[in-house]
Short mmCIF file of C-alpha atoms and ligand atoms in Angstrom, two decimals:
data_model
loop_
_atom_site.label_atom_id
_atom_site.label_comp_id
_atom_site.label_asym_id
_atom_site.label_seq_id
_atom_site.Cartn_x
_atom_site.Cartn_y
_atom_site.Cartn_z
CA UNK Z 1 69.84 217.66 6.69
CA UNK Z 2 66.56 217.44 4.59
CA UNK Z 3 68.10 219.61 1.88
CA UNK Z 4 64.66 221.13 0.67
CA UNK Z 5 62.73 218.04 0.92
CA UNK Z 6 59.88 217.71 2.95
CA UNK Z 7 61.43 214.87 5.04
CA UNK Z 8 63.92 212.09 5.34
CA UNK Z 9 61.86 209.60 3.18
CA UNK Z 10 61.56 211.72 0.17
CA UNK Z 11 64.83 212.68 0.40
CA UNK Z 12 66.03 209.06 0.31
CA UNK Z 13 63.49 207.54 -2.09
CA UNK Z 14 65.18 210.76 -4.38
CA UNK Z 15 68.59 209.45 -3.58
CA UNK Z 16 67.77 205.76 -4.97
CA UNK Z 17 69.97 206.05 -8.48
CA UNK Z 18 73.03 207.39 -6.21
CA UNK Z 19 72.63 204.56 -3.60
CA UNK Z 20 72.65 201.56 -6.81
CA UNK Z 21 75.54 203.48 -8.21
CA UNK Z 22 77.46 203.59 -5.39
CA UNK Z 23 76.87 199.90 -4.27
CA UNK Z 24 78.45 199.33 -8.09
CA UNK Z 25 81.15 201.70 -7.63
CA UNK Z 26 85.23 199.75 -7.61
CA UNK Z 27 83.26 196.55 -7.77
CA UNK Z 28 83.44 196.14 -11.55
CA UNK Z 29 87.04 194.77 -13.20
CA UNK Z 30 87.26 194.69 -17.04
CA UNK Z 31 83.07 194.54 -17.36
CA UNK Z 32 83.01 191.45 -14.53
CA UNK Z 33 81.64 191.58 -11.09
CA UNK Z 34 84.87 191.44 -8.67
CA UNK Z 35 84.04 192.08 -4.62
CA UNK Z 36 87.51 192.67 -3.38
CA UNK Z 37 86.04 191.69 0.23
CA UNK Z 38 85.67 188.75 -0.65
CA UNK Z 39 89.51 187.67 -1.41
CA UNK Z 40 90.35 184.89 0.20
CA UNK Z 41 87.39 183.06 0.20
CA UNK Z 42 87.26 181.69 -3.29
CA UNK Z 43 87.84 178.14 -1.86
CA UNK Z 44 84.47 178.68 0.41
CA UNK Z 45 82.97 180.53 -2.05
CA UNK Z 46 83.31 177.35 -4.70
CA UNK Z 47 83.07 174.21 -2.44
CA UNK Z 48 79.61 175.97 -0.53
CA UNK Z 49 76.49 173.55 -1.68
CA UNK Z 50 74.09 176.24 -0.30
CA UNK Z 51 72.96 179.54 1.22
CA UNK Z 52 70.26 180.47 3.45
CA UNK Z 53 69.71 184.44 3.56
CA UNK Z 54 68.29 185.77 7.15
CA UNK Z 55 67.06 188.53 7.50
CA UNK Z 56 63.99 190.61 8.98
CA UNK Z 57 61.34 192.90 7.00
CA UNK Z 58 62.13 194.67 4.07
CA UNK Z 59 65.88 193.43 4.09
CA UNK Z 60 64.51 189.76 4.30
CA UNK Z 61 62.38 191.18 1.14
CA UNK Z 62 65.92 191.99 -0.70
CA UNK Z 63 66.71 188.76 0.29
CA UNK Z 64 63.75 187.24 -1.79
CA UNK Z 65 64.49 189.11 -4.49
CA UNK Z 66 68.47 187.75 -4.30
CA UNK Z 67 67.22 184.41 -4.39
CA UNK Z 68 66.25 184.45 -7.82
CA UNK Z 69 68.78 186.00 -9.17
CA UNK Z 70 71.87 184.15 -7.29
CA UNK Z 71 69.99 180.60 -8.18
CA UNK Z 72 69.57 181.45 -11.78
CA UNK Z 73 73.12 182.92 -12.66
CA UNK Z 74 75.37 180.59 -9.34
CA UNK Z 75 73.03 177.42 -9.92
CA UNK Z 76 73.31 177.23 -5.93
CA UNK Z 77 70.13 176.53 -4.20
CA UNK Z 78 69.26 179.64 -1.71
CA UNK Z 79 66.54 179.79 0.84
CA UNK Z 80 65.41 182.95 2.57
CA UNK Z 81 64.38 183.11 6.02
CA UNK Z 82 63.58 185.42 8.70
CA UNK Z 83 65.98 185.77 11.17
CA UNK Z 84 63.80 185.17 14.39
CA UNK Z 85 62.29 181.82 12.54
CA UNK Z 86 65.96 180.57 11.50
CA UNK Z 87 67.45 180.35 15.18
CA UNK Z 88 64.87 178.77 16.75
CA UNK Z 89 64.20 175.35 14.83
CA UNK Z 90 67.22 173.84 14.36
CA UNK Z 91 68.34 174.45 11.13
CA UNK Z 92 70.90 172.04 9.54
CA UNK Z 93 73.94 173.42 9.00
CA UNK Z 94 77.28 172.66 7.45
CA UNK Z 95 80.43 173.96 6.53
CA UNK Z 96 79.09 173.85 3.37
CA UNK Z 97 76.36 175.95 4.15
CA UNK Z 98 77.21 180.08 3.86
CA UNK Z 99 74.45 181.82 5.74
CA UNK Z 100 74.18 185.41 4.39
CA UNK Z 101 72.78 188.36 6.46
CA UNK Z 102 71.35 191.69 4.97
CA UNK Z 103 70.45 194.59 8.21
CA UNK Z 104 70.62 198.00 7.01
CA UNK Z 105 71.76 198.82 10.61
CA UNK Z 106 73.77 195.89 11.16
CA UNK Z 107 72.25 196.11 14.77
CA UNK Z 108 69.02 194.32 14.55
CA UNK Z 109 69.00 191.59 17.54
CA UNK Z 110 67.10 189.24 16.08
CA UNK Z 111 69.80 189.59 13.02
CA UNK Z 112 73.10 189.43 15.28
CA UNK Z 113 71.70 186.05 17.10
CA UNK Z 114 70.90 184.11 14.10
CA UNK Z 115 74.49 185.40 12.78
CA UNK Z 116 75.95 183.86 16.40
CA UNK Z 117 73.96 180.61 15.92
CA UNK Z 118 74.99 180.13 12.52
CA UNK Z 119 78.77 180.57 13.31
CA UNK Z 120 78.53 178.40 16.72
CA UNK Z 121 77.15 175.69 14.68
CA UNK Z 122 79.81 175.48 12.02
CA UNK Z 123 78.00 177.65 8.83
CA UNK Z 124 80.33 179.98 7.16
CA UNK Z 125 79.18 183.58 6.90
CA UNK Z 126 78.82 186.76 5.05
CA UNK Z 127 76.75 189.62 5.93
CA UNK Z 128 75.19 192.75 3.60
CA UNK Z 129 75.42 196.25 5.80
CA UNK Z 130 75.11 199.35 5.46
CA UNK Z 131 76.70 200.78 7.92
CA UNK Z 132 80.14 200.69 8.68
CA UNK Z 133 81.90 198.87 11.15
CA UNK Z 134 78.17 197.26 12.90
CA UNK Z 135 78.19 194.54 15.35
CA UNK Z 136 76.99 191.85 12.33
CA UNK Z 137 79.57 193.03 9.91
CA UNK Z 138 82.01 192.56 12.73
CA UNK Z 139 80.56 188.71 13.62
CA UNK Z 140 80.80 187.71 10.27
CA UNK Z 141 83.30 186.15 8.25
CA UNK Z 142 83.21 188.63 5.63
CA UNK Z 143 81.17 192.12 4.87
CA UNK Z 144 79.89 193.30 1.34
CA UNK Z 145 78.26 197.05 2.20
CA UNK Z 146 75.61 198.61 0.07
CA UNK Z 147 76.86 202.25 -0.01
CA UNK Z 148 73.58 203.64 0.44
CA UNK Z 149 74.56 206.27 2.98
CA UNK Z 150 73.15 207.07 6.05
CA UNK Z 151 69.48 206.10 6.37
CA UNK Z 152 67.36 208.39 8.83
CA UNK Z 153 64.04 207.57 7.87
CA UNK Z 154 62.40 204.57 10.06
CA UNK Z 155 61.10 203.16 6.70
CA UNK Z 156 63.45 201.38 4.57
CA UNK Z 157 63.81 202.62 1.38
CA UNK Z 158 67.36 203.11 -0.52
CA UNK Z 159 68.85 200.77 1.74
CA UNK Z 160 66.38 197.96 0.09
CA UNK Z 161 67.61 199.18 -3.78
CA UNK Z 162 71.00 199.32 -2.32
CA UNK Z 163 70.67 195.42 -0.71
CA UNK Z 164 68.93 194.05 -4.09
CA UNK Z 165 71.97 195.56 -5.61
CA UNK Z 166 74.70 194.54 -3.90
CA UNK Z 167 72.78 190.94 -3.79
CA UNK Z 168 73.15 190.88 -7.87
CA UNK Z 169 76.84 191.78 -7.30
CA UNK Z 170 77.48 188.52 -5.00
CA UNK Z 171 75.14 186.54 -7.70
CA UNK Z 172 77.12 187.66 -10.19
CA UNK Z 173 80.53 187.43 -8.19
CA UNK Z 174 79.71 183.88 -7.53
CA UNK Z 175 78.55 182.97 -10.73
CA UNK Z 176 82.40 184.07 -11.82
CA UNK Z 177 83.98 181.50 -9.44
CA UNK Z 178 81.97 179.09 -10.20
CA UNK Z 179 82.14 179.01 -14.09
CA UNK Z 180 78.31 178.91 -14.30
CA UNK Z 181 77.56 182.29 -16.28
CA UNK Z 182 79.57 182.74 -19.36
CA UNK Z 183 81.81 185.81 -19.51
CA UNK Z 184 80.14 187.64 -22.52
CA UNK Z 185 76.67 187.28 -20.87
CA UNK Z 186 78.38 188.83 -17.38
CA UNK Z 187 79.49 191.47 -19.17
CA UNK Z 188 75.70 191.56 -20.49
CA UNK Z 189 74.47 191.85 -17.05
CA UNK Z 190 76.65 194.18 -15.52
CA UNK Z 191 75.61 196.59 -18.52
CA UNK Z 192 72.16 196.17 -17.49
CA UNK Z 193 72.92 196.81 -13.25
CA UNK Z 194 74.77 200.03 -14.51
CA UNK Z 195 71.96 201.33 -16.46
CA UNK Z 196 69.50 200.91 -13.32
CA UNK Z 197 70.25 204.65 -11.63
CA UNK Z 198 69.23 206.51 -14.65
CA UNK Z 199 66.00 204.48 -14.93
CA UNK Z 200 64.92 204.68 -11.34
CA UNK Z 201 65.60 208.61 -12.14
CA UNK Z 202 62.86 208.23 -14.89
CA UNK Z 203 60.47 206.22 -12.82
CA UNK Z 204 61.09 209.33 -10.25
CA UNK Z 205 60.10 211.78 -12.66
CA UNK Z 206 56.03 209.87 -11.91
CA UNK Z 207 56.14 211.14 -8.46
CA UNK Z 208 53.71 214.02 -8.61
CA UNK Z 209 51.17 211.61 -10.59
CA UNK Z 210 51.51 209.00 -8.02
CA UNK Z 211 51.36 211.78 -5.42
CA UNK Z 212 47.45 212.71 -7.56
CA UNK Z 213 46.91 209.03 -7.01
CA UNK Z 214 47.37 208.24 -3.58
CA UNK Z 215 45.53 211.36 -2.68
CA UNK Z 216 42.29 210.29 -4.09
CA UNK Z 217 42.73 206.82 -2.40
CA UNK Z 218 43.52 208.27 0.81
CA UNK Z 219 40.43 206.85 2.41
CA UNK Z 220 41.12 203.32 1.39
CA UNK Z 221 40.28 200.55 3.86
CA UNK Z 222 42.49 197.90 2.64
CA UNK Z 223 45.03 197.35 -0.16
CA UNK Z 224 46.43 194.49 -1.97
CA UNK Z 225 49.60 193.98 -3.58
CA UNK Z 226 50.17 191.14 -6.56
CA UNK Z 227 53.04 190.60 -7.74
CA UNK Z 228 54.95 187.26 -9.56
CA UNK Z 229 58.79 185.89 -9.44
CA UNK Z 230 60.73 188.96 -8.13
CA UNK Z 231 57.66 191.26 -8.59
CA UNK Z 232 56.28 188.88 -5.68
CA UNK Z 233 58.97 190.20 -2.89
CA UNK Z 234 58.02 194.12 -4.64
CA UNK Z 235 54.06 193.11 -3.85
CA UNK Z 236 55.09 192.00 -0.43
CA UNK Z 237 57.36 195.16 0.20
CA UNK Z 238 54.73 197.73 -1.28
CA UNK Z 239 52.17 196.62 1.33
CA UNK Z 240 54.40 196.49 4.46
CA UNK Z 241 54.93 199.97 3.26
CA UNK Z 242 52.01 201.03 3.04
CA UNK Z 243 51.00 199.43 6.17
CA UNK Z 244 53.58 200.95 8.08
CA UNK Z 245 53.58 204.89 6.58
CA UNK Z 246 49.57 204.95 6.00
CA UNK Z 247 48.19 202.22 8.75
CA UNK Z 248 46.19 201.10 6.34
CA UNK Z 249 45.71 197.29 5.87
CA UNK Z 250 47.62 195.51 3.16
CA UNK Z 251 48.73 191.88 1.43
CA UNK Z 252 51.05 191.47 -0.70
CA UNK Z 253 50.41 187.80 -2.72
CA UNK Z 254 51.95 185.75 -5.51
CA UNK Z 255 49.76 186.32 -8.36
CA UNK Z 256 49.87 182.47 -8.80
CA UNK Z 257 48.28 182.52 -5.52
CA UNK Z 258 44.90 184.13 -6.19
CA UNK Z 259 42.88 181.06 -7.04
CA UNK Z 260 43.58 179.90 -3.80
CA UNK Z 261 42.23 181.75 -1.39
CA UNK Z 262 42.81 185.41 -1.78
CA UNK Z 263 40.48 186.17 -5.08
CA UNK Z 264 37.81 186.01 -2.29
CA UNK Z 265 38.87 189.05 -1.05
CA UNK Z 266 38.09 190.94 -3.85
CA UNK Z 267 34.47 192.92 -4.01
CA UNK Z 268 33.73 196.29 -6.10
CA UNK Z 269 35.93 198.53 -5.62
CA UNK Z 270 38.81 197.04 -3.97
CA UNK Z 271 42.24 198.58 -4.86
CA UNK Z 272 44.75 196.18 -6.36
CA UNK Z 273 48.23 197.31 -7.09
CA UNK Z 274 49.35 194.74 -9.62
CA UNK Z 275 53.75 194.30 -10.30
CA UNK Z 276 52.97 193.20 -13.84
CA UNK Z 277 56.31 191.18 -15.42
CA UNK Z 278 57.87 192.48 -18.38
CA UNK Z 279 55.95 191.17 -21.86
CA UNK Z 280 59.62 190.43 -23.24
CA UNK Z 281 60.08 187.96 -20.37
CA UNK Z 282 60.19 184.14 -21.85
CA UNK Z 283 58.61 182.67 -19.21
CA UNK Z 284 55.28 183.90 -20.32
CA UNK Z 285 54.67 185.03 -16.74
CA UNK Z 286 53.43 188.31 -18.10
CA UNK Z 287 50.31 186.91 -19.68
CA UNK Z 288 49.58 185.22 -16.93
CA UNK Z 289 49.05 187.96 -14.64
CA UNK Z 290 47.29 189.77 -17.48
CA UNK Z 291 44.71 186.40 -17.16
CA UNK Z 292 44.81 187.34 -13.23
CA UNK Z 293 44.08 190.95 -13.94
CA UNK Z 294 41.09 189.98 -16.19
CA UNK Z 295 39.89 188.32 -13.30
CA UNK Z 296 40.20 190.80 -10.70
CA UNK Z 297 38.35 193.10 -12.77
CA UNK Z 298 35.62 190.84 -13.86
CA UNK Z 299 34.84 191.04 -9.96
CA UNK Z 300 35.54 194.71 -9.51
CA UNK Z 301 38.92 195.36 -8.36
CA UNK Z 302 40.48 198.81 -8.96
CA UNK Z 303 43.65 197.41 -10.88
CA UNK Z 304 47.10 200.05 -10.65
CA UNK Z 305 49.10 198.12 -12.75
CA UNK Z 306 52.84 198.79 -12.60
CA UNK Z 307 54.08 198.01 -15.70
CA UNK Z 308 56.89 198.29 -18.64
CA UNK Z 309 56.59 201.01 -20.85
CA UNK Z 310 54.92 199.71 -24.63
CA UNK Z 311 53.27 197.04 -22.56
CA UNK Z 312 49.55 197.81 -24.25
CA UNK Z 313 48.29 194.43 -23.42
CA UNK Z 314 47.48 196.00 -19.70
CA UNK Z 315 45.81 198.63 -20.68
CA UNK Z 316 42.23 197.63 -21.57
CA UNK Z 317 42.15 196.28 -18.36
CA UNK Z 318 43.55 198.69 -15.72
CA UNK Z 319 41.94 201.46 -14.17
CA UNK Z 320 45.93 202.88 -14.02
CA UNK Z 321 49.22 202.44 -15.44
CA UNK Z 322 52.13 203.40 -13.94
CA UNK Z 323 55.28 203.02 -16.19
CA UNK Z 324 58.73 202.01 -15.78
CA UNK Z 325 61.15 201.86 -18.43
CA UNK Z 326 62.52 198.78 -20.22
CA UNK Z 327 65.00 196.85 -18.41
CA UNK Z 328 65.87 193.06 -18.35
CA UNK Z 329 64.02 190.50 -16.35
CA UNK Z 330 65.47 190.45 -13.09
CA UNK Z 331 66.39 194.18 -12.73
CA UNK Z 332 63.17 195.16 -12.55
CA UNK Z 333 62.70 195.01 -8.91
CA UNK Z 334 64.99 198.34 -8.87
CA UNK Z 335 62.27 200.12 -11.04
CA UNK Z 336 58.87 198.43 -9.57
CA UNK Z 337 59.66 198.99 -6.18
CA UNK Z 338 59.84 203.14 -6.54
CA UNK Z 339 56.61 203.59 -7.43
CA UNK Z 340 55.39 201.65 -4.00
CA UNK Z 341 57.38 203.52 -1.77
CA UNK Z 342 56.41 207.10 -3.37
CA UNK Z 343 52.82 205.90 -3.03
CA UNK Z 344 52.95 204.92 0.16
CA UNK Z 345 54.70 208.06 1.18
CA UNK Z 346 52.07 210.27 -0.32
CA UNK Z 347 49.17 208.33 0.86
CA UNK Z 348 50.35 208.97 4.57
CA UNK Z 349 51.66 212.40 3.36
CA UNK Z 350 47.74 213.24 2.78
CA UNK Z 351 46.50 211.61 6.06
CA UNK Z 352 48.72 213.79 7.94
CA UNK Z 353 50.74 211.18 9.07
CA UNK Z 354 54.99 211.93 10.02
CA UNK Z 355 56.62 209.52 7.63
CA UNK Z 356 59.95 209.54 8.98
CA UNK Z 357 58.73 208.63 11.82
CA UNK Z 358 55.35 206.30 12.19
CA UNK Z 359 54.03 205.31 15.56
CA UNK Z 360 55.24 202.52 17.02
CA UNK Z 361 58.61 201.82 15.42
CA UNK Z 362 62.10 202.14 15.81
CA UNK Z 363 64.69 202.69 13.19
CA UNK Z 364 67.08 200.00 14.79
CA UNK Z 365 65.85 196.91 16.61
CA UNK Z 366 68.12 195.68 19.11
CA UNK Z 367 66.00 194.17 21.54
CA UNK Z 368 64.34 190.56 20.67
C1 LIG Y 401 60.73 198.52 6.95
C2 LIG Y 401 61.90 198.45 7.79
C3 LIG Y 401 62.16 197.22 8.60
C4 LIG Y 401 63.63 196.82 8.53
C5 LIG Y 401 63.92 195.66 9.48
C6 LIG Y 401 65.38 195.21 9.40
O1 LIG Y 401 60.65 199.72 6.26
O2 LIG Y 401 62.68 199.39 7.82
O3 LIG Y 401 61.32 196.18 8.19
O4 LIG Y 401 63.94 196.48 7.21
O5 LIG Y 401 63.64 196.05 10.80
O6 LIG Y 401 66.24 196.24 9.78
P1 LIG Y 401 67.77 196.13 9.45
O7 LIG Y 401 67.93 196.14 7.97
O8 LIG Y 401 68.42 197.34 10.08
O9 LIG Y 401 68.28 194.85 10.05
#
C-alpha cells in the first residue's frame, strides 16, 4: 500500500529514479538505444516524414518535452497535440505520418478516438502506456511501456518522468535507424539517461525545504510558472499541478513570452517559479531568462528559481534557489520537474487538501 508514506503521491514522486530506471531497463544493446517492440517496423520507422504526438494533460506535456528531443537527435519534424483538438479538424494524414500516443492509463476516451481516427485514415501508429495490455496499446500498431508501475494517485507524477523517458528512448531509437546521431555521441546520451535516477534521488533529498516553502506560500492567490525550450512543458506541468492539488490559480508561459502580454500580470509580490536553463547550454537561453528574471523583479515578483547547481548568475536576483544537479541539456526536464510536483504536493498538504484524490477528478477518463 502506502508503505509509510503519507499517501499515494509522495509515495510515487519518491519512486521517480525507479520508474526512469525501469523504462531503461533491456532497452540498451552495446551502449545504443534498441526497443525490441519495435522489430519489424524499421521500414516505417525510416520512410515516416513525420509524427504528431496526441495526447491529453500532463502526458500531452511529456509529449512537448519529446518533441525537442526526437527533432534534434531523428531530424523528423514532430508536432504535439491534444487528443480532443486532433480528431476533430481534419488533420492530414499519410502513411507517412506515425501518430504517437502517450496515456498513462491507456483508457482515456478522448486518447482511444484520436488513436481510431488516425488508423481509419491511413496514419501508422505507436502508442506510450503504462499499463499493460490497455485498450490504446491494443489499437495501435505497436506499444513502447514506461515501466512506471502502477499509478494510484489521480495526479500524474512518475508516469510523466517515466513518458519523457521512454520518449528519449524512441528519439534515440530512431535517430539509430535513421543514421542521424553518430554512434559515439549515442553512446554519450544514453550515459547521460542512465545517470538521471540517481540525480532525481538528489533533487529528492530538497523535499523538506520545499515542504518549508510551500508552507509559507500557502495563502497564495495565484502562481506563475516560466519556463524556456523543455523547461517550457516543466512551467506548464508545475502549474496544472498546482492547480489541480492546491486549487490555486496558475500559468505556466514561455519565458520568451513575457513581453507579450503576461509581464502585465506581475505586481509586488507575485510568486514566480522560474525553470531557469542550464548556464552550460550553447544556446545562450540561460541568460536570457536571467534578463527575464531581472525584469520580473524590477516589478516585484517573488522569483523561485529552479536552477543548476554552480549557477551563481541567479542568485542576486532570486528570492529562492532550488538546485538540481548538473546534467546535459535536454535531460533536465527529469530533474526540474521534481521540485514542482513536491511543491505542489506540500502546498495542498498544508491547506488540508487529500492529494491523492482532489475534487472533481478521476484517475482514468473514459468518457468524452
Ligand atoms: C494530471 C493528470 C492528467 C492526465 C490526463 C491523461 O496530473 O493526471 O492530466 O495526465 O488525464 O491521462 P492518461 O495518461 O491516463 O491518458
Amino acid at each position: 500500500e502506502k508503505g509509510g508514506w503519507s499517501s499515494f503521491m509522495a509515495k510515487e514522486i519518491s519512486e521517480q529514479p525507479e520508474a526512469v530506471a525501469n523504462t531503461i531497463r533491456g532497452r540498451v544493446v552495446d551502449e545504443q538505444v534498441v526497443l525490441p517492440e519495435l522489430e519489424g517496423l524499421d521500414e516505417v520507422l525510416t520512410d515516416i516524414d513525420r509524427i504528431i504526438i496526441i495526447a491529453c494533460g500532463t502526458a500531452s506535456y511529456s509529449g512537448l518535452v519529446g518533441k525537442y528531443a526526437i527533432e534534434k537527435w531523428a531530424r523528423v519534424p514532430v508536432e504535439v497535440e491534444l487528443s480532443h483538438e486532433f480528431r476533430y479538424r481534419d488533420p492530414v494524414l499519410s502513411e507517412r505520418t506515425l501518430v504517437v500516443s502517450i496515456s498513462q492509463s491507456g483508457e482515456t476516451m478522448d486518447t482511444l478516438m484520436a488513436v481510431k481516427y488516425a488508423i481509419a485514415n491511413g496514419a501508422r501508429t505507436l502508442s506510450i502506456c503504462n499499463t499493460q495490455g490497455a485498450t490504446i496499446a491494443r489499437e495501435s500498431d505497436a506499444v513502447v511501456y514506461t515501466h512506471a508501475g502502477p499509478e494510484v494517485a489521480v495526479a500524474s507524477t512518475k508516469a510523466f518522468v517515466a513518458q519523457i523517458t521512454a520518449l528519449y528512448l524512441f528519439g534515440l531509437h530512431l535517430a539509430r535507424l535513421r543514421g542521424t546521431v553518430e554512434q559515439g555521441r549515442a553512446a554519450e546520451l544514453v550515459a547521460e539517461l542512465r545517470a538521471v535516477p540517481d540525480k532525481i534521488a538528489k533533487v529528492l533529498e530538497s523535499a523538506d525545504e520545499i515542504d518549508q516553502l510551500a508552507r509559507w506560500m500557502s495563502d497564495s492567490r495565484a502562481v506563475l510558472f516560466l519556463g524556456r525550450h523543455v523547461g517550457y512543458p516543466i512551467a506548464l506541468e508545475g502549474a496544472l499541478k498546482l492547480k489541480e492539488l492546491a486549487y490555486i490559480h496558475a500559468e505556466g508561459f514561455a519565458a520568451g513570452e513575457l513581453k507579450h502580454g503576461p509581464i502585465a500580470l506581475i505586481e509586488p509580490g507575485q510568486p514566480v517559479f522560474v525553470v531557469v536553463p542550464s548556464p552550460r547550454d550553447p544556446g545562450s537561453l540561460h541568460s536570457k531568462v536571467v534578463s527575464n528574471i531581472q525584469e520580473i523583479r524590477a516589478r516585484g515578483a517573488r522569483v523561485l528559481a529552479v536552477a543548476e547547481e554552480g549557477d551563481v548568475a541567479v542568485l542576486p536576483f532570486a528570492d529562492e534557489v532550488i538546485r538540481i544537479p548538473l546534467a546535459a541539456p535536454l535531460f533536465e526536464p527529469l530533474l526540474t520537474v521534481v521540485p514542482l510536483q513536491l511543491f505542489a504536493m506540500s502546498l495542498a498538504t498544508a491547506k488540508g487538501l487529500d492529494v491523492d484524490q482532489p475534487r472533481n477528478l478521476a484517475k482514468s477518463v473514459t468518457v468524452e
